[in-house]
């Protein structure tokens, strides 16, 4: 296992859910972590201090908005200035909206494409020169099973996640000889605030109760009949940063209880 102590990871959208779980995993491995995302300032500071105290590395927070390319560039530059480099880039920030395509609000479409897809371009563009200079880097994009297959009423999300998978592969080829890998993790359903929030909308769009949505929609395709956990995803991300994963690049790795195998 690569020693990740002294390395630095940016995890976008890490004030909640999967991103927070990944940040916790990296902090536990002694990596410096840059937390990012929205939320209550006091709560974010409590989380930052807790992770920082539990780590041999340092944990800082940057509230860059993933819809704003200038703020994204400043996030990467700020991390490099503070820690000397960005070794690990985890593009995780994401939002969802569940609605039929003909009723999909234009501004929500743009926002989902910006946060879930375009931000991963802006971060990678800013971080790759520093990784090349060090001859080592890891880019991990948190895509989704919806980066590999579709579901109805999630047009913007499925489009963005398929785009992220394509970007992951293209970047992997471009940086392959520079000691940098680029991979996507494609989780099935994880019970986070993002998923909790879409249950009422899915129920409305499909004419179901919320319990039916959990049982018959969310876990219907997950053959294990279990939600994926953030701890499992942190373990996969740490593996992708290990020496054993040096030759794993351009992969879209499903962590989905068999969903996309069927
Ligand atoms: P979440 O809602 O719990 O967390 C989303 C994070 O993104 C939060 O920290 C939020 O503040 C941040 N964020 C939102 N808009 C932002 C912006 N403009 N700038 C910066 N940060 C912003 O969601 P989650 O379920 O943890 O999802 C995280 C990622 O995992 C997303 O990309 C999502 O698509 C993906 N994913 C989730 C699941 C799931 O079942 N939960 C499954 C597959 C993929």
GROMACS .gro file of C-alpha atoms and ligand atoms in nm:
model
  306
    1UNK     CA    1   0.000   0.000   0.000
    2UNK     CA    2   0.133   0.340  -0.093
    3UNK     CA    3   0.203   0.558   0.205
    4UNK     CA    4  -0.040   0.844   0.160
    5UNK     CA    5   0.102   1.043   0.452
    6UNK     CA    6   0.226   1.379   0.335
    7UNK     CA    7   0.020   1.365   0.018
    8UNK     CA    8  -0.263   1.609  -0.041
    9UNK     CA    9  -0.617   1.535  -0.156
   10UNK     CA   10  -0.891   1.771  -0.269
   11UNK     CA   11  -1.236   1.617  -0.232
   12UNK     CA   12  -1.504   1.834  -0.391
   13UNK     CA   13  -1.847   1.825  -0.228
   14UNK     CA   14  -1.713   1.678   0.095
   15UNK     CA   15  -1.933   1.851   0.352
   16UNK     CA   16  -2.187   1.568   0.322
   17UNK     CA   17  -2.250   1.211   0.214
   18UNK     CA   18  -1.998   1.025  -0.001
   19UNK     CA   19  -1.750   1.314  -0.022
   20UNK     CA   20  -1.737   1.339   0.356
   21UNK     CA   21  -1.684   0.963   0.380
   22UNK     CA   22  -1.399   0.984   0.128
   23UNK     CA   23  -1.243   1.281   0.311
   24UNK     CA   24  -1.263   1.085   0.635
   25UNK     CA   25  -1.089   0.791   0.466
   26UNK     CA   26  -0.805   1.007   0.333
   27UNK     CA   27  -0.764   1.194   0.661
   28UNK     CA   28  -0.746   0.858   0.839
   29UNK     CA   29  -0.463   0.758   0.604
   30UNK     CA   30  -0.267   1.070   0.707
   31UNK     CA   31  -0.332   1.260   0.385
   32UNK     CA   32  -0.376   1.637   0.395
   33UNK     CA   33  -0.735   1.700   0.289
   34UNK     CA   34  -0.908   2.001   0.140
   35UNK     CA   35  -1.276   1.983   0.225
   36UNK     CA   36  -1.519   2.160  -0.007
   37UNK     CA   37  -1.892   2.204  -0.033
   38UNK     CA   38  -2.184   2.399   0.106
   39UNK     CA   39  -2.358   2.391   0.442
   40UNK     CA   40  -2.381   2.554   0.782
   41UNK     CA   41  -2.048   2.726   0.860
   42UNK     CA   42  -2.033   2.606   1.222
   43UNK     CA   43  -2.113   2.250   1.125
   44UNK     CA   44  -1.847   2.253   0.852
   45UNK     CA   45  -1.589   2.387   1.098
   46UNK     CA   46  -1.682   2.115   1.351
   47UNK     CA   47  -1.635   1.849   1.081
   48UNK     CA   48  -1.305   2.001   0.967
   49UNK     CA   49  -1.171   2.017   1.323
   50UNK     CA   50  -1.281   1.659   1.395
   51UNK     CA   51  -1.110   1.521   1.082
   52UNK     CA   52  -0.802   1.734   1.144
   53UNK     CA   53  -0.769   1.608   1.503
   54UNK     CA   54  -0.803   1.245   1.391
   55UNK     CA   55  -0.537   1.276   1.119
   56UNK     CA   56  -0.160   1.305   1.110
   57UNK     CA   57  -0.219   1.532   0.809
   58UNK     CA   58  -0.390   1.871   0.801
   59UNK     CA   59  -0.753   1.922   0.704
   60UNK     CA   60  -0.860   2.259   0.566
   61UNK     CA   61  -1.180   2.389   0.406
   62UNK     CA   62  -1.235   2.583   0.084
   63UNK     CA   63  -1.592   2.679  -0.008
   64UNK     CA   64  -1.537   2.710  -0.386
   65UNK     CA   65  -1.860   2.690  -0.585
   66UNK     CA   66  -1.835   2.414  -0.847
   67UNK     CA   67  -2.041   2.621  -1.091
   68UNK     CA   68  -1.768   2.888  -1.097
   69UNK     CA   69  -1.451   2.805  -1.296
   70UNK     CA   70  -1.250   3.089  -1.137
   71UNK     CA   71  -1.330   2.965  -0.786
   72UNK     CA   72  -1.240   2.609  -0.892
   73UNK     CA   73  -0.900   2.722  -1.021
   74UNK     CA   74  -0.843   2.916  -0.700
   75UNK     CA   75  -0.932   2.602  -0.499
   76UNK     CA   76  -0.659   2.400  -0.673
   77UNK     CA   77  -0.406   2.683  -0.656
   78UNK     CA   78  -0.483   2.746  -0.289
   79UNK     CA   79  -0.428   2.378  -0.204
   80UNK     CA   80  -0.099   2.368  -0.396
   81UNK     CA   81   0.021   2.690  -0.230
   82UNK     CA   82  -0.068   2.560   0.115
   83UNK     CA   83   0.060   2.203   0.085
   84UNK     CA   84   0.307   2.218  -0.204
   85UNK     CA   85   0.102   2.002  -0.441
   86UNK     CA   86  -0.232   1.841  -0.516
   87UNK     CA   87  -0.154   1.471  -0.544
   88UNK     CA   88  -0.506   1.332  -0.533
   89UNK     CA   89  -0.807   1.495  -0.693
   90UNK     CA   90  -1.148   1.354  -0.612
   91UNK     CA   91  -1.429   1.504  -0.816
   92UNK     CA   92  -1.733   1.419  -0.610
   93UNK     CA   93  -1.961   1.726  -0.590
   94UNK     CA   94  -2.296   1.651  -0.745
   95UNK     CA   95  -2.663   1.733  -0.740
   96UNK     CA   96  -2.972   1.563  -0.877
   97UNK     CA   97  -3.316   1.658  -1.008
   98UNK     CA   98  -3.583   1.405  -1.095
   99UNK     CA   99  -3.830   1.526  -1.359
  100UNK     CA  100  -3.957   1.425  -1.705
  101UNK     CA  101  -3.735   1.569  -1.980
  102UNK     CA  102  -4.011   1.788  -2.128
  103UNK     CA  103  -4.066   1.949  -1.786
  104UNK     CA  104  -3.696   1.972  -1.693
  105UNK     CA  105  -3.620   2.336  -1.595
  106UNK     CA  106  -3.345   2.480  -1.819
  107UNK     CA  107  -3.155   2.639  -1.531
  108UNK     CA  108  -3.146   2.309  -1.339
  109UNK     CA  109  -3.015   2.129  -1.648
  110UNK     CA  110  -2.727   2.376  -1.675
  111UNK     CA  111  -2.653   2.359  -1.304
  112UNK     CA  112  -2.638   1.977  -1.301
  113UNK     CA  113  -2.408   1.972  -1.605
  114UNK     CA  114  -2.186   2.239  -1.446
  115UNK     CA  115  -2.153   2.079  -1.102
  116UNK     CA  116  -2.160   1.710  -1.197
  117UNK     CA  117  -1.949   1.727  -1.514
  118UNK     CA  118  -1.786   2.058  -1.607
  119UNK     CA  119  -1.633   2.107  -1.261
  120UNK     CA  120  -1.432   1.785  -1.308
  121UNK     CA  121  -1.280   1.935  -1.623
  122UNK     CA  122  -1.188   2.259  -1.447
  123UNK     CA  123  -1.028   2.084  -1.147
  124UNK     CA  124  -0.834   1.837  -1.363
  125UNK     CA  125  -0.716   2.114  -1.596
  126UNK     CA  126  -0.582   2.307  -1.298
  127UNK     CA  127  -0.433   2.009  -1.108
  128UNK     CA  128  -0.262   1.808  -1.384
  129UNK     CA  129   0.042   2.038  -1.437
  130UNK     CA  130   0.140   2.000  -1.069
  131UNK     CA  131   0.090   1.623  -1.082
  132UNK     CA  132   0.303   1.602  -1.396
  133UNK     CA  133   0.578   1.799  -1.224
  134UNK     CA  134   0.582   1.543  -0.941
  135UNK     CA  135   0.546   1.243  -1.171
  136UNK     CA  136   0.259   1.106  -0.961
  137UNK     CA  137  -0.110   1.177  -0.935
  138UNK     CA  138  -0.450   1.023  -0.888
  139UNK     CA  139  -0.771   1.158  -1.037
  140UNK     CA  140  -1.081   0.987  -0.906
  141UNK     CA  141  -1.418   1.088  -1.045
  142UNK     CA  142  -1.723   0.984  -0.849
  143UNK     CA  143  -1.951   0.908  -1.142
  144UNK     CA  144  -2.242   0.669  -1.085
  145UNK     CA  145  -2.405   0.352  -1.213
  146UNK     CA  146  -2.588   0.624  -1.407
  147UNK     CA  147  -2.259   0.688  -1.587
  148UNK     CA  148  -2.303   0.342  -1.741
  149UNK     CA  149  -2.679   0.293  -1.771
  150UNK     CA  150  -2.985   0.519  -1.769
  151UNK     CA  151  -3.297   0.557  -1.559
  152UNK     CA  152  -3.598   0.763  -1.660
  153UNK     CA  153  -3.653   1.119  -1.528
  154UNK     CA  154  -3.280   1.181  -1.466
  155UNK     CA  155  -3.179   1.318  -1.807
  156UNK     CA  156  -2.932   1.583  -1.690
  157UNK     CA  157  -2.773   1.359  -1.427
  158UNK     CA  158  -2.734   1.059  -1.659
  159UNK     CA  159  -2.594   1.286  -1.932
  160UNK     CA  160  -2.342   1.444  -1.695
  161UNK     CA  161  -2.231   1.110  -1.547
  162UNK     CA  162  -2.185   0.950  -1.891
  163UNK     CA  163  -1.980   1.258  -1.981
  164UNK     CA  164  -1.765   1.215  -1.671
  165UNK     CA  165  -1.692   0.854  -1.768
  166UNK     CA  166  -1.582   0.971  -2.114
  167UNK     CA  167  -1.364   1.244  -1.966
  168UNK     CA  168  -1.210   0.995  -1.721
  169UNK     CA  169  -1.098   0.773  -2.010
  170UNK     CA  170  -0.967   1.058  -2.225
  171UNK     CA  171  -0.767   1.212  -1.942
  172UNK     CA  172  -0.630   0.865  -1.854
  173UNK     CA  173  -0.477   0.834  -2.202
  174UNK     CA  174  -0.335   1.185  -2.200
  175UNK     CA  175  -0.154   1.152  -1.866
  176UNK     CA  176  -0.070   0.781  -1.876
  177UNK     CA  177   0.306   0.826  -1.913
  178UNK     CA  178   0.325   1.092  -1.643
  179UNK     CA  179   0.258   0.860  -1.348
  180UNK     CA  180  -0.100   0.983  -1.316
  181UNK     CA  181  -0.407   0.761  -1.324
  182UNK     CA  182  -0.762   0.874  -1.396
  183UNK     CA  183  -1.049   0.651  -1.291
  184UNK     CA  184  -1.419   0.674  -1.220
  185UNK     CA  185  -1.600   0.502  -0.937
  186UNK     CA  186  -1.959   0.423  -1.031
  187UNK     CA  187  -2.162   0.368  -0.714
  188UNK     CA  188  -2.508   0.225  -0.702
  189UNK     CA  189  -2.740   0.373  -0.441
  190UNK     CA  190  -2.587   0.508  -0.122
  191UNK     CA  191  -2.829   0.636   0.140
  192UNK     CA  192  -2.706   0.998   0.154
  193UNK     CA  193  -2.896   1.331   0.161
  194UNK     CA  194  -2.882   1.337  -0.223
  195UNK     CA  195  -3.077   1.012  -0.241
  196UNK     CA  196  -3.311   1.095   0.049
  197UNK     CA  197  -3.408   1.419  -0.129
  198UNK     CA  198  -3.507   1.249  -0.457
  199UNK     CA  199  -3.741   0.995  -0.296
  200UNK     CA  200  -4.044   1.230  -0.280
  201UNK     CA  201  -3.989   1.351  -0.641
  202UNK     CA  202  -3.949   0.997  -0.772
  203UNK     CA  203  -4.263   0.894  -0.586
  204UNK     CA  204  -4.450   1.181  -0.751
  205UNK     CA  205  -4.307   1.117  -1.100
  206UNK     CA  206  -4.388   0.744  -1.083
  207UNK     CA  207  -4.711   0.761  -0.881
  208UNK     CA  208  -4.568   0.550  -0.596
  209UNK     CA  209  -4.539   0.575  -0.219
  210UNK     CA  210  -4.197   0.662  -0.075
  211UNK     CA  211  -4.158   0.310   0.068
  212UNK     CA  212  -4.230   0.163  -0.277
  213UNK     CA  213  -3.964   0.390  -0.425
  214UNK     CA  214  -3.699   0.260  -0.181
  215UNK     CA  215  -3.791  -0.104  -0.233
  216UNK     CA  216  -3.902  -0.117  -0.597
  217UNK     CA  217  -3.692   0.161  -0.755
  218UNK     CA  218  -3.375   0.230  -0.556
  219UNK     CA  219  -3.288  -0.126  -0.456
  220UNK     CA  220  -3.471  -0.298  -0.741
  221UNK     CA  221  -3.158  -0.312  -0.957
  222UNK     CA  222  -2.915  -0.363  -0.669
  223UNK     CA  223  -2.893  -0.742  -0.657
  224UNK     CA  224  -2.736  -0.747  -0.313
  225UNK     CA  225  -3.049  -0.562  -0.186
  226UNK     CA  226  -2.816  -0.345   0.018
  227UNK     CA  227  -2.727   0.021  -0.012
  228UNK     CA  228  -2.357   0.085  -0.085
  229UNK     CA  229  -2.184   0.252   0.213
  230UNK     CA  230  -1.955   0.555   0.215
  231UNK     CA  231  -1.695   0.348   0.402
  232UNK     CA  232  -1.687   0.097   0.115
  233UNK     CA  233  -1.636   0.380  -0.134
  234UNK     CA  234  -1.355   0.527   0.077
  235UNK     CA  235  -1.186   0.186   0.072
  236UNK     CA  236  -1.210   0.172  -0.308
  237UNK     CA  237  -1.070   0.526  -0.341
  238UNK     CA  238  -0.775   0.443  -0.114
  239UNK     CA  239  -0.710   0.129  -0.320
  240UNK     CA  240  -0.702   0.337  -0.640
  241UNK     CA  241  -0.431   0.549  -0.473
  242UNK     CA  242  -0.218   0.244  -0.387
  243UNK     CA  243   0.082   0.107  -0.576
  244UNK     CA  244  -0.129  -0.198  -0.664
  245UNK     CA  245  -0.348   0.033  -0.875
  246UNK     CA  246  -0.058   0.193  -1.068
  247UNK     CA  247  -0.174   0.023  -1.387
  248UNK     CA  248  -0.545   0.071  -1.335
  249UNK     CA  249  -0.641   0.373  -1.542
  250UNK     CA  250  -0.930   0.479  -1.761
  251UNK     CA  251  -1.161   0.248  -1.569
  252UNK     CA  252  -1.525   0.309  -1.474
  253UNK     CA  253  -1.550   0.080  -1.174
  254UNK     CA  254  -1.903  -0.019  -1.068
  255UNK     CA  255  -1.962  -0.047  -0.693
  256UNK     CA  256  -2.328  -0.121  -0.736
  257UNK     CA  257  -2.427  -0.459  -0.593
  258UNK     CA  258  -2.446  -0.610  -0.944
  259UNK     CA  259  -2.678  -0.346  -1.094
  260UNK     CA  260  -2.483  -0.292  -1.418
  261UNK     CA  261  -2.391  -0.661  -1.453
  262UNK     CA  262  -2.749  -0.754  -1.534
  263LIG     P1  263  -2.483   1.488  -0.100
  263LIG     O1  264  -2.599   1.573  -0.140
  263LIG     O2  265  -2.486   1.420   0.033
  263LIG     O3  266  -2.348   1.571  -0.109
  263LIG     C1  267  -2.321   1.655  -0.219
  263LIG     C2  268  -2.204   1.744  -0.186
  263LIG     O4  269  -2.182   1.831  -0.297
  263LIG     C3  270  -2.230   1.833  -0.064
  263LIG     O5  271  -2.111   1.848   0.009
  263LIG     C4  272  -2.270   1.965  -0.129
  263LIG     O6  273  -2.248   2.078  -0.045
  263LIG     C5  274  -2.178   1.965  -0.248
  263LIG     N1  275  -2.218   2.061  -0.351
  263LIG     C6  276  -2.339   2.077  -0.410
  263LIG     N2  277  -2.335   2.179  -0.495
  263LIG     C7  278  -2.208   2.230  -0.492
  263LIG     C8  279  -2.143   2.337  -0.558
  263LIG     N3  280  -2.205   2.415  -0.647
  263LIG     N4  281  -2.013   2.358  -0.527
  263LIG     C9  282  -1.947   2.282  -0.436
  263LIG     N5  283  -2.005   2.179  -0.372
  263LIG    C10  284  -2.134   2.154  -0.399
  263LIG     O7  285  -2.466   1.382  -0.220
  263LIG     P2  286  -2.395   1.238  -0.226
  263LIG     O8  287  -2.501   1.136  -0.237
  263LIG     O9  288  -2.290   1.224  -0.123
  263LIG    O10  289  -2.329   1.247  -0.371
  263LIG    C11  290  -2.192   1.273  -0.393
  263LIG    C12  291  -2.156   1.230  -0.533
  263LIG    O11  292  -2.179   1.091  -0.549
  263LIG    C13  293  -2.236   1.300  -0.642
  263LIG    O12  294  -2.155   1.329  -0.753
  263LIG    C14  295  -2.339   1.195  -0.679
  263LIG    O13  296  -2.386   1.210  -0.809
  263LIG    C15  297  -2.257   1.068  -0.663
  263LIG     N6  298  -2.338   0.948  -0.644
  263LIG    C16  299  -2.422   0.936  -0.538
  263LIG    C17  300  -2.494   0.820  -0.524
  263LIG    C18  301  -2.588   0.799  -0.411
  263LIG    O14  302  -2.663   0.700  -0.413
  263LIG     N7  303  -2.590   0.882  -0.310
  263LIG    C19  304  -2.483   0.717  -0.619
  263LIG    C20  305  -2.395   0.733  -0.723
  263LIG    C21  306  -2.322   0.850  -0.736
   0.00000   0.00000   0.00000
